[in-house]
PDB file of C-alpha atoms in Angstrom:
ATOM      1  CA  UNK A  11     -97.413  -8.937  13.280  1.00  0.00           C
ATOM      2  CA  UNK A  12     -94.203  -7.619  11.631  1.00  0.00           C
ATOM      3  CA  UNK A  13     -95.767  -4.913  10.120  1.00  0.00           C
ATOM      4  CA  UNK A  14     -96.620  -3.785  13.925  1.00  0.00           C
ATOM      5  CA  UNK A  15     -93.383  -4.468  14.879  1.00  0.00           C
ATOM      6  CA  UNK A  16     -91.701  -2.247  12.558  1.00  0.00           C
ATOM      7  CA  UNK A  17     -94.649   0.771  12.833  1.00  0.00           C
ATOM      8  CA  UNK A  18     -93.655   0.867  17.038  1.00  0.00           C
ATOM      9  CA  UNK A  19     -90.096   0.681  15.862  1.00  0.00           C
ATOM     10  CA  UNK A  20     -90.906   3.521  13.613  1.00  0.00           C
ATOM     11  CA  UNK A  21     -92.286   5.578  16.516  1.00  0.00           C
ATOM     12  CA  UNK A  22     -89.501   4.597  19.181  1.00  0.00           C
ATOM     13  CA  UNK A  23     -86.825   6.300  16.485  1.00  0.00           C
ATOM     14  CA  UNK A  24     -88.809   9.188  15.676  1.00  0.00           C
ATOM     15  CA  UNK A  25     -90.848  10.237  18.597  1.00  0.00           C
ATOM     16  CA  UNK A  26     -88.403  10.192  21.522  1.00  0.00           C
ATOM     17  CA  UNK A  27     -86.242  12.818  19.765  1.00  0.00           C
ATOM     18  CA  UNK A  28     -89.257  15.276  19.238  1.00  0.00           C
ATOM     19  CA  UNK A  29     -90.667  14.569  22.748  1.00  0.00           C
ATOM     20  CA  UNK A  30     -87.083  15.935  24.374  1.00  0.00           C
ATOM     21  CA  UNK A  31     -86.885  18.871  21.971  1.00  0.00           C
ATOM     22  CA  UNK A  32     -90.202  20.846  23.490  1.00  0.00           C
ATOM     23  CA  UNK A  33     -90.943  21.750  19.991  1.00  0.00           C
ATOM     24  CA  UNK A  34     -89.073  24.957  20.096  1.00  0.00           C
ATOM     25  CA  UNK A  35     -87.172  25.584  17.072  1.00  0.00           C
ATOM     26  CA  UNK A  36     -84.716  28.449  17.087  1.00  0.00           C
ATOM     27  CA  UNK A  37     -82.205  28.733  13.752  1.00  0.00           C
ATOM     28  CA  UNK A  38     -82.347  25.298  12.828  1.00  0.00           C
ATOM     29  CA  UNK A  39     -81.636  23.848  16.475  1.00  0.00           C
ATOM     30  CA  UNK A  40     -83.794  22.323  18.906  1.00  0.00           C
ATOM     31  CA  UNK A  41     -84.409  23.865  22.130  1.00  0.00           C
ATOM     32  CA  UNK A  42     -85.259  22.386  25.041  1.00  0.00           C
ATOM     33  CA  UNK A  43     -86.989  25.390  27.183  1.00  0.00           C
ATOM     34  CA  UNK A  44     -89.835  27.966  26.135  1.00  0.00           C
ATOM     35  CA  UNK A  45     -88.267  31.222  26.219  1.00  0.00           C
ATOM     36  CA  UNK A  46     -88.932  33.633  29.032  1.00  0.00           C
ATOM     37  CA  UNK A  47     -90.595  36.354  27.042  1.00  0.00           C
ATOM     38  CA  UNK A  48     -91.857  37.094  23.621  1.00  0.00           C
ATOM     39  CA  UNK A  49     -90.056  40.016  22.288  1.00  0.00           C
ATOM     40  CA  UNK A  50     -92.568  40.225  19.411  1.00  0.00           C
ATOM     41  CA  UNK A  51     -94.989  41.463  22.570  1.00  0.00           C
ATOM     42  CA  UNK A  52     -92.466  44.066  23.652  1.00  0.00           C
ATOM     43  CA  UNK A  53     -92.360  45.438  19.869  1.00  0.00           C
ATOM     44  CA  UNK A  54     -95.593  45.799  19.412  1.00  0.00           C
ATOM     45  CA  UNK A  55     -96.769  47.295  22.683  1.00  0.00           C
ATOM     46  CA  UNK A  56     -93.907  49.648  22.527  1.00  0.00           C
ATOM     47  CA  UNK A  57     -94.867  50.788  18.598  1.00  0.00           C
ATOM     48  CA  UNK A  58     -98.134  51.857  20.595  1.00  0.00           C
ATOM     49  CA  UNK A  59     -96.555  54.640  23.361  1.00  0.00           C
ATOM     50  CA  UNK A  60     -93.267  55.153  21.378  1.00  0.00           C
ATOM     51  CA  UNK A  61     -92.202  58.940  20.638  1.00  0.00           C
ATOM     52  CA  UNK A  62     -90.917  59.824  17.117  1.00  0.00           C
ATOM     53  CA  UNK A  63     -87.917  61.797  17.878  1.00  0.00           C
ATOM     54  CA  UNK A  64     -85.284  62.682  15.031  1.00  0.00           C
ATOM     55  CA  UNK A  65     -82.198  62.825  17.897  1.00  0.00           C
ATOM     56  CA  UNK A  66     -78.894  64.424  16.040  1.00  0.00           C
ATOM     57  CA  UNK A  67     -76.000  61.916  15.390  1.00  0.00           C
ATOM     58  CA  UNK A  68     -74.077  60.924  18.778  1.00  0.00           C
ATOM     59  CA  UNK A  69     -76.963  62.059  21.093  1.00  0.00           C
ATOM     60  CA  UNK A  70     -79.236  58.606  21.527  1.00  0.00           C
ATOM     61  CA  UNK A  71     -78.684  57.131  24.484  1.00  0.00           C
ATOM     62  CA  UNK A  72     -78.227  53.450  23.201  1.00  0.00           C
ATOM     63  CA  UNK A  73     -75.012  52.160  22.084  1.00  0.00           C
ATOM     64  CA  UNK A  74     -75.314  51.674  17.691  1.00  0.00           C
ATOM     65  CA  UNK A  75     -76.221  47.978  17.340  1.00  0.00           C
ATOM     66  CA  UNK A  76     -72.697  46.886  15.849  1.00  0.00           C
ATOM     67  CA  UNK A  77     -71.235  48.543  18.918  1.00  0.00           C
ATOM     68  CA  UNK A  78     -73.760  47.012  21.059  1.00  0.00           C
ATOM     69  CA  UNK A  79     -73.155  43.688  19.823  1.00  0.00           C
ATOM     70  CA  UNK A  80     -69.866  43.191  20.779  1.00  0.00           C
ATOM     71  CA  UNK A  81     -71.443  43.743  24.435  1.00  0.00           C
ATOM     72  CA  UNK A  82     -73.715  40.966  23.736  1.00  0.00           C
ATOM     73  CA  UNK A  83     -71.166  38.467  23.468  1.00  0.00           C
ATOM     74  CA  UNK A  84     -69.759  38.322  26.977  1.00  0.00           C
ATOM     75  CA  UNK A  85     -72.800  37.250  28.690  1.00  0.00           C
ATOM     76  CA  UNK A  86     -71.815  38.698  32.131  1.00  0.00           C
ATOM     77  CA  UNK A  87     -71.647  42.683  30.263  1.00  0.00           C
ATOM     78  CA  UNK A  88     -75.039  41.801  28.357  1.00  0.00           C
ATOM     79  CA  UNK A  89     -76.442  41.505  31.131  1.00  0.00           C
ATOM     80  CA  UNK A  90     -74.985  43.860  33.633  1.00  0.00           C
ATOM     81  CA  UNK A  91     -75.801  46.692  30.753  1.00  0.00           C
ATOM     82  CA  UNK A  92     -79.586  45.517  30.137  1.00  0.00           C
ATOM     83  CA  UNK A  93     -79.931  45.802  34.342  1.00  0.00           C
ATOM     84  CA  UNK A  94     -79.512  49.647  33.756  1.00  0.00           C
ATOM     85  CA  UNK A  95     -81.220  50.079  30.596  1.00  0.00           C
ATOM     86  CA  UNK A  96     -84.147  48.140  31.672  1.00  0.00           C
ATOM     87  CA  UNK A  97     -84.317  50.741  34.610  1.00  0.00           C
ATOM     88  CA  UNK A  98     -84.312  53.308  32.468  1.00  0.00           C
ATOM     89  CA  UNK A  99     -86.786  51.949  30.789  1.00  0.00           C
ATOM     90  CA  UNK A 100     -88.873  51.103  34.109  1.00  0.00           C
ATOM     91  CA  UNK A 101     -88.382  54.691  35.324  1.00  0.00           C
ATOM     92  CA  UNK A 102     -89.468  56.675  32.508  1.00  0.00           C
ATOM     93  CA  UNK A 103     -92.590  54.862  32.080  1.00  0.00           C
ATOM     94  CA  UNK A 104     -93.164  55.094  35.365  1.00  0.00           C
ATOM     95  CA  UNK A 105     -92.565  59.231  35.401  1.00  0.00           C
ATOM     96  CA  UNK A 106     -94.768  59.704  32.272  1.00  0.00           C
ATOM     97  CA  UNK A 107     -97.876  57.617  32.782  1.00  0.00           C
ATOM     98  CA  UNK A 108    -100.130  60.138  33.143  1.00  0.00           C
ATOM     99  CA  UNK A 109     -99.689  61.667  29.904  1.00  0.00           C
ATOM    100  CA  UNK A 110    -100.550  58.946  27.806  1.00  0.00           C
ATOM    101  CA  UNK A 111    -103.890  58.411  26.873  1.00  0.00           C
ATOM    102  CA  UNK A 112    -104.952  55.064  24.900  1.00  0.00           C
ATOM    103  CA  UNK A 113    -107.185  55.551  21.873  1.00  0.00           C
ATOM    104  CA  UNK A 114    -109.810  53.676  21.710  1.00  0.00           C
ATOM    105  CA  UNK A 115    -107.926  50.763  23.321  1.00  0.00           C
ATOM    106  CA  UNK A 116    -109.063  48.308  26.355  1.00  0.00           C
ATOM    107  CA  UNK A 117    -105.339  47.917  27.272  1.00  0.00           C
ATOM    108  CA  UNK A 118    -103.235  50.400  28.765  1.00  0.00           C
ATOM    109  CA  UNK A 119    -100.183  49.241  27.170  1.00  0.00           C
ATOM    110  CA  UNK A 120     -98.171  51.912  28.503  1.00  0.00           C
ATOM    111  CA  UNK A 121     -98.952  50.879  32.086  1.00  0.00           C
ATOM    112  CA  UNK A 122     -98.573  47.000  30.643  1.00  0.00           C
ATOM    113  CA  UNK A 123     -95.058  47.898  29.430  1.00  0.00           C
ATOM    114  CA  UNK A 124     -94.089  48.948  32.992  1.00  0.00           C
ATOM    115  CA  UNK A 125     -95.154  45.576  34.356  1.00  0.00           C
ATOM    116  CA  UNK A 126     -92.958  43.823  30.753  1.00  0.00           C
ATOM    117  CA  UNK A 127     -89.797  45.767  32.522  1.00  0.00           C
ATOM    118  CA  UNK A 128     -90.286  44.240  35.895  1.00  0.00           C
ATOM    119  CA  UNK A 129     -90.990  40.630  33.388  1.00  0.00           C
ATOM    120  CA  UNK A 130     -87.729  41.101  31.568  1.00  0.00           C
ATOM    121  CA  UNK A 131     -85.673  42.040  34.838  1.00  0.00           C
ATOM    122  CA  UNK A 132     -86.363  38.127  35.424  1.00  0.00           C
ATOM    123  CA  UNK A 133     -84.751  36.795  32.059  1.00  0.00           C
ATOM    124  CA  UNK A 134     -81.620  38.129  32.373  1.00  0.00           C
ATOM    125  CA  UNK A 135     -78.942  35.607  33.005  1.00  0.00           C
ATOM    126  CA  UNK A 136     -77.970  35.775  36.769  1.00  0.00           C
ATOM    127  CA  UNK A 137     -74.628  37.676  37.174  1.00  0.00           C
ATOM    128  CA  UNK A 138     -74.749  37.491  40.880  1.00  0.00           C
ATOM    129  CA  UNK A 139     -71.923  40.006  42.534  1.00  0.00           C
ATOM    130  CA  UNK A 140     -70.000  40.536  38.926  1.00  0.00           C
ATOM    131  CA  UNK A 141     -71.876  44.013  37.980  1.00  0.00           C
ATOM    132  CA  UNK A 142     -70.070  45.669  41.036  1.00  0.00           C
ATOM    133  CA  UNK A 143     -66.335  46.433  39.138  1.00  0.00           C
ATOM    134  CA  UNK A 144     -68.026  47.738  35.875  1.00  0.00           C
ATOM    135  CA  UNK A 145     -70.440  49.604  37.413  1.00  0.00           C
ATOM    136  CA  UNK A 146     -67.931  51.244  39.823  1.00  0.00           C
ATOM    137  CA  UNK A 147     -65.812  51.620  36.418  1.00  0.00           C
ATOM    138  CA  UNK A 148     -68.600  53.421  34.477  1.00  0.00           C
ATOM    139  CA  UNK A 149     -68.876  56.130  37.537  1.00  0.00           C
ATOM    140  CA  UNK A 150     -65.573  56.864  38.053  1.00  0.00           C
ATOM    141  CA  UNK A 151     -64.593  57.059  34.127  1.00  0.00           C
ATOM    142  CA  UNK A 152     -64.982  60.570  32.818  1.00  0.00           C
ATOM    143  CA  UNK A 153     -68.014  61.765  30.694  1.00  0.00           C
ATOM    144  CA  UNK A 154     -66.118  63.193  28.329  1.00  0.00           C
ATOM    145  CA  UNK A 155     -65.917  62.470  24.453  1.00  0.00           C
ATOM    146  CA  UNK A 156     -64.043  59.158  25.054  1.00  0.00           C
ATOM    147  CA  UNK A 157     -60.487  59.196  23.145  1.00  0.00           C
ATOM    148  CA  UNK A 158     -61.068  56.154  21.480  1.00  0.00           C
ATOM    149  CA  UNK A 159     -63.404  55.958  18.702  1.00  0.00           C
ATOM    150  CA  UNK A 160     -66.333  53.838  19.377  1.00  0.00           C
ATOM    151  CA  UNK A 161     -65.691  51.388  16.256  1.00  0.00           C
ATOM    152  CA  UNK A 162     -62.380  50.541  17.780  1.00  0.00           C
ATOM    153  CA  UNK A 163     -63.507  49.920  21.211  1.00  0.00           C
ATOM    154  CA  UNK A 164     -63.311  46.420  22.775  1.00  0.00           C
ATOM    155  CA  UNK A 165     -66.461  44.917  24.805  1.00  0.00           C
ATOM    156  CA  UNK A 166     -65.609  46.294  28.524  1.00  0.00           C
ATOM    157  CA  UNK A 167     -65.097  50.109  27.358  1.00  0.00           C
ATOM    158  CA  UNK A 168     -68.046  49.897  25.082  1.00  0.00           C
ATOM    159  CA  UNK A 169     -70.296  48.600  28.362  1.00  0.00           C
ATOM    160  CA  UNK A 170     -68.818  51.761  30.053  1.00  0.00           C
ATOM    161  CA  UNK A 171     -69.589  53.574  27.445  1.00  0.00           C
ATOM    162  CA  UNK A 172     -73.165  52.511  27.551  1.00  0.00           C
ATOM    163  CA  UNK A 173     -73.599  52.806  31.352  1.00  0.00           C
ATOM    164  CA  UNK A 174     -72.496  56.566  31.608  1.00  0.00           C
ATOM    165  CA  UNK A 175     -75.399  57.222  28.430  1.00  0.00           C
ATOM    166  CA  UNK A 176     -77.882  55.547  30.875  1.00  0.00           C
ATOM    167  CA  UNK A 177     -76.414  57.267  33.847  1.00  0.00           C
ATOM    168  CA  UNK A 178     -76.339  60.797  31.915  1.00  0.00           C
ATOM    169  CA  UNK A 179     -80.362  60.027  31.490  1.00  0.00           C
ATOM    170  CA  UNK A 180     -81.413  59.103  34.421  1.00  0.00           C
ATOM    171  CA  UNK A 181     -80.195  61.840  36.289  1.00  0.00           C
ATOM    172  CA  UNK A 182     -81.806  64.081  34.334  1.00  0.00           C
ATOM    173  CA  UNK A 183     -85.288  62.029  33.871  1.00  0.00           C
ATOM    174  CA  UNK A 184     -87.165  65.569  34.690  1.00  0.00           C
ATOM    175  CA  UNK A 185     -86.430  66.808  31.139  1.00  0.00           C
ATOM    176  CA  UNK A 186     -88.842  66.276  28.701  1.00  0.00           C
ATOM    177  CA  UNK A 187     -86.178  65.917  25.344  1.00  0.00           C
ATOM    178  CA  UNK A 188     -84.892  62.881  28.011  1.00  0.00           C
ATOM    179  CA  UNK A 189     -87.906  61.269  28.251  1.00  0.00           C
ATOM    180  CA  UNK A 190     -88.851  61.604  24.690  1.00  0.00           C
ATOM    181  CA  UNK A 191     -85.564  60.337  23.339  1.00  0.00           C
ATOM    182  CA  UNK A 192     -86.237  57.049  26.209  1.00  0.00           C
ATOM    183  CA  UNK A 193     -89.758  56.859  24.778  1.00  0.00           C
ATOM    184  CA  UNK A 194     -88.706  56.835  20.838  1.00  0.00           C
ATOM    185  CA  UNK A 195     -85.852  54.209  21.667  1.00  0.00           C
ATOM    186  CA  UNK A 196     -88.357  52.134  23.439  1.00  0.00           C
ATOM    187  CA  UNK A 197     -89.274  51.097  20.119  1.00  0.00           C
ATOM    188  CA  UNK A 198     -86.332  49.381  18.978  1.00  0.00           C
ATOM    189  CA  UNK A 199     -85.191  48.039  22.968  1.00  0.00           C
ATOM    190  CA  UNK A 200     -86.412  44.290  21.973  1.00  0.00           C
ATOM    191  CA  UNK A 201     -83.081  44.691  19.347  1.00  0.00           C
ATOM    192  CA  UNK A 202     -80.970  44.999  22.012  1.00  0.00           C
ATOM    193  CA  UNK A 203     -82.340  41.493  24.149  1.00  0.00           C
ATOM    194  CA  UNK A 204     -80.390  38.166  22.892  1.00  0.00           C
ATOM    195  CA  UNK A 205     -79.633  34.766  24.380  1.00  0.00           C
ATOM    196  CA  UNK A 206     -82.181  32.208  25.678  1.00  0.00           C
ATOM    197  CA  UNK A 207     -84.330  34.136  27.665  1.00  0.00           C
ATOM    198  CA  UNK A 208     -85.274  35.857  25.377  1.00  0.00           C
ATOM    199  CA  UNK A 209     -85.748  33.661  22.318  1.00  0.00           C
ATOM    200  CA  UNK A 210     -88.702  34.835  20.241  1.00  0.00           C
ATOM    201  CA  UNK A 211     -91.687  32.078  21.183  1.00  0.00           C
ATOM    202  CA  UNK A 212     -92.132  30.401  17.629  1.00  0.00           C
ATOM    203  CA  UNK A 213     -95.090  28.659  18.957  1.00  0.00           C
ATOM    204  CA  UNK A 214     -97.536  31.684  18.244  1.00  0.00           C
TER     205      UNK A 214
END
């Protein structure tokens, strides 16, 4: 009878702590929600329609990663900048559907990938009214070779920074060098996504 004691004492310690974690383990840490999208999908659907494009230094139209980083710490910029570069995203594919043709594929992952933009739209963090001032910022700010050198620019000027790229693109989504450069970045867009929506699934 002890020895049935102790085993449901056993379980009691041990199995109410994994029940409330969801089995979700992201660096070391238990997380209680799934995450909102599998980035490992985006990657590999986007390896599929991506352009190889060899753009000269300066000229892609997403921020450097280290740059881009510093955006990703203010949650509030993160996601105000992935609004716009998700559209990008969303409108290119959407302008050159018809030229891609899938090899020997059942899935037309480059019409899929249009539906993943209007998916990821939904896991950014909700930022409600706060887009309005930076966005306003990034249109009035000149388009010029900014003064500042991009290493030494704080988190609000690189978001600028990043918007007038995406706004220098999309009016101008009629050239084809524009749409190829959109189409080679695709590849590496899931690098730019952090935070819990879009934790990798580590269920697969």
């Amino acid at each position: 009878m002890a020895g049935i004691l102790q085993y449901c004492f056993l379980i009691l310690i041990f199995g109410i702590p994994t029940h409330t974690c969801a089995a979700v383990v992201q660096n070391a840490k238990c997380v209680r929600e799934e995450p909102c999208f599998d980035l490992h999908l985006l990657a590999n659907m986007a390896e599929r329609v991506s352009k190889d494009v060899t753009a000269a230094d300066g000229e892609k139209i997403l921020l450097k990663h280290r740059s881009f980083d510093k955006i990703g710490k203010r949650r509030n910029l993160h996601s105000c900048v992935l609004q716009k570069i998700i559209k990008l995203f969303h409108d290119v594919l959407d302008k050159t559907k018809g030229n891609y043709v899938p090899k020997d594929e059942e899935i037309n992952h480059h019409l899929e990938l249009i539906h993943v933009m209007d998916r990821l739209k939904n896991c950014l963090y909700e930022t409600k009214d706060k887009c309005k001032k930076l966005y306003k910022m990034a249109d009035i700010t000149t388009t010029s070779s900014p003064a500042i050198p991009e290493k030494n620019m704080n988190p609000n000027q690189l978001a600028v920074l990043q918007l007038q790229k995406l706004k220098y693109a999309s009016e101008r989504l009629s050239n084809v060098d524009i749409q190829e450069m959109v189409m080679d970045e695709l590849k590496s867009l899931h690098l730019y996504m952090r935070g819990k929506g879009f934790r990798k699934n580590t269920n697969d």
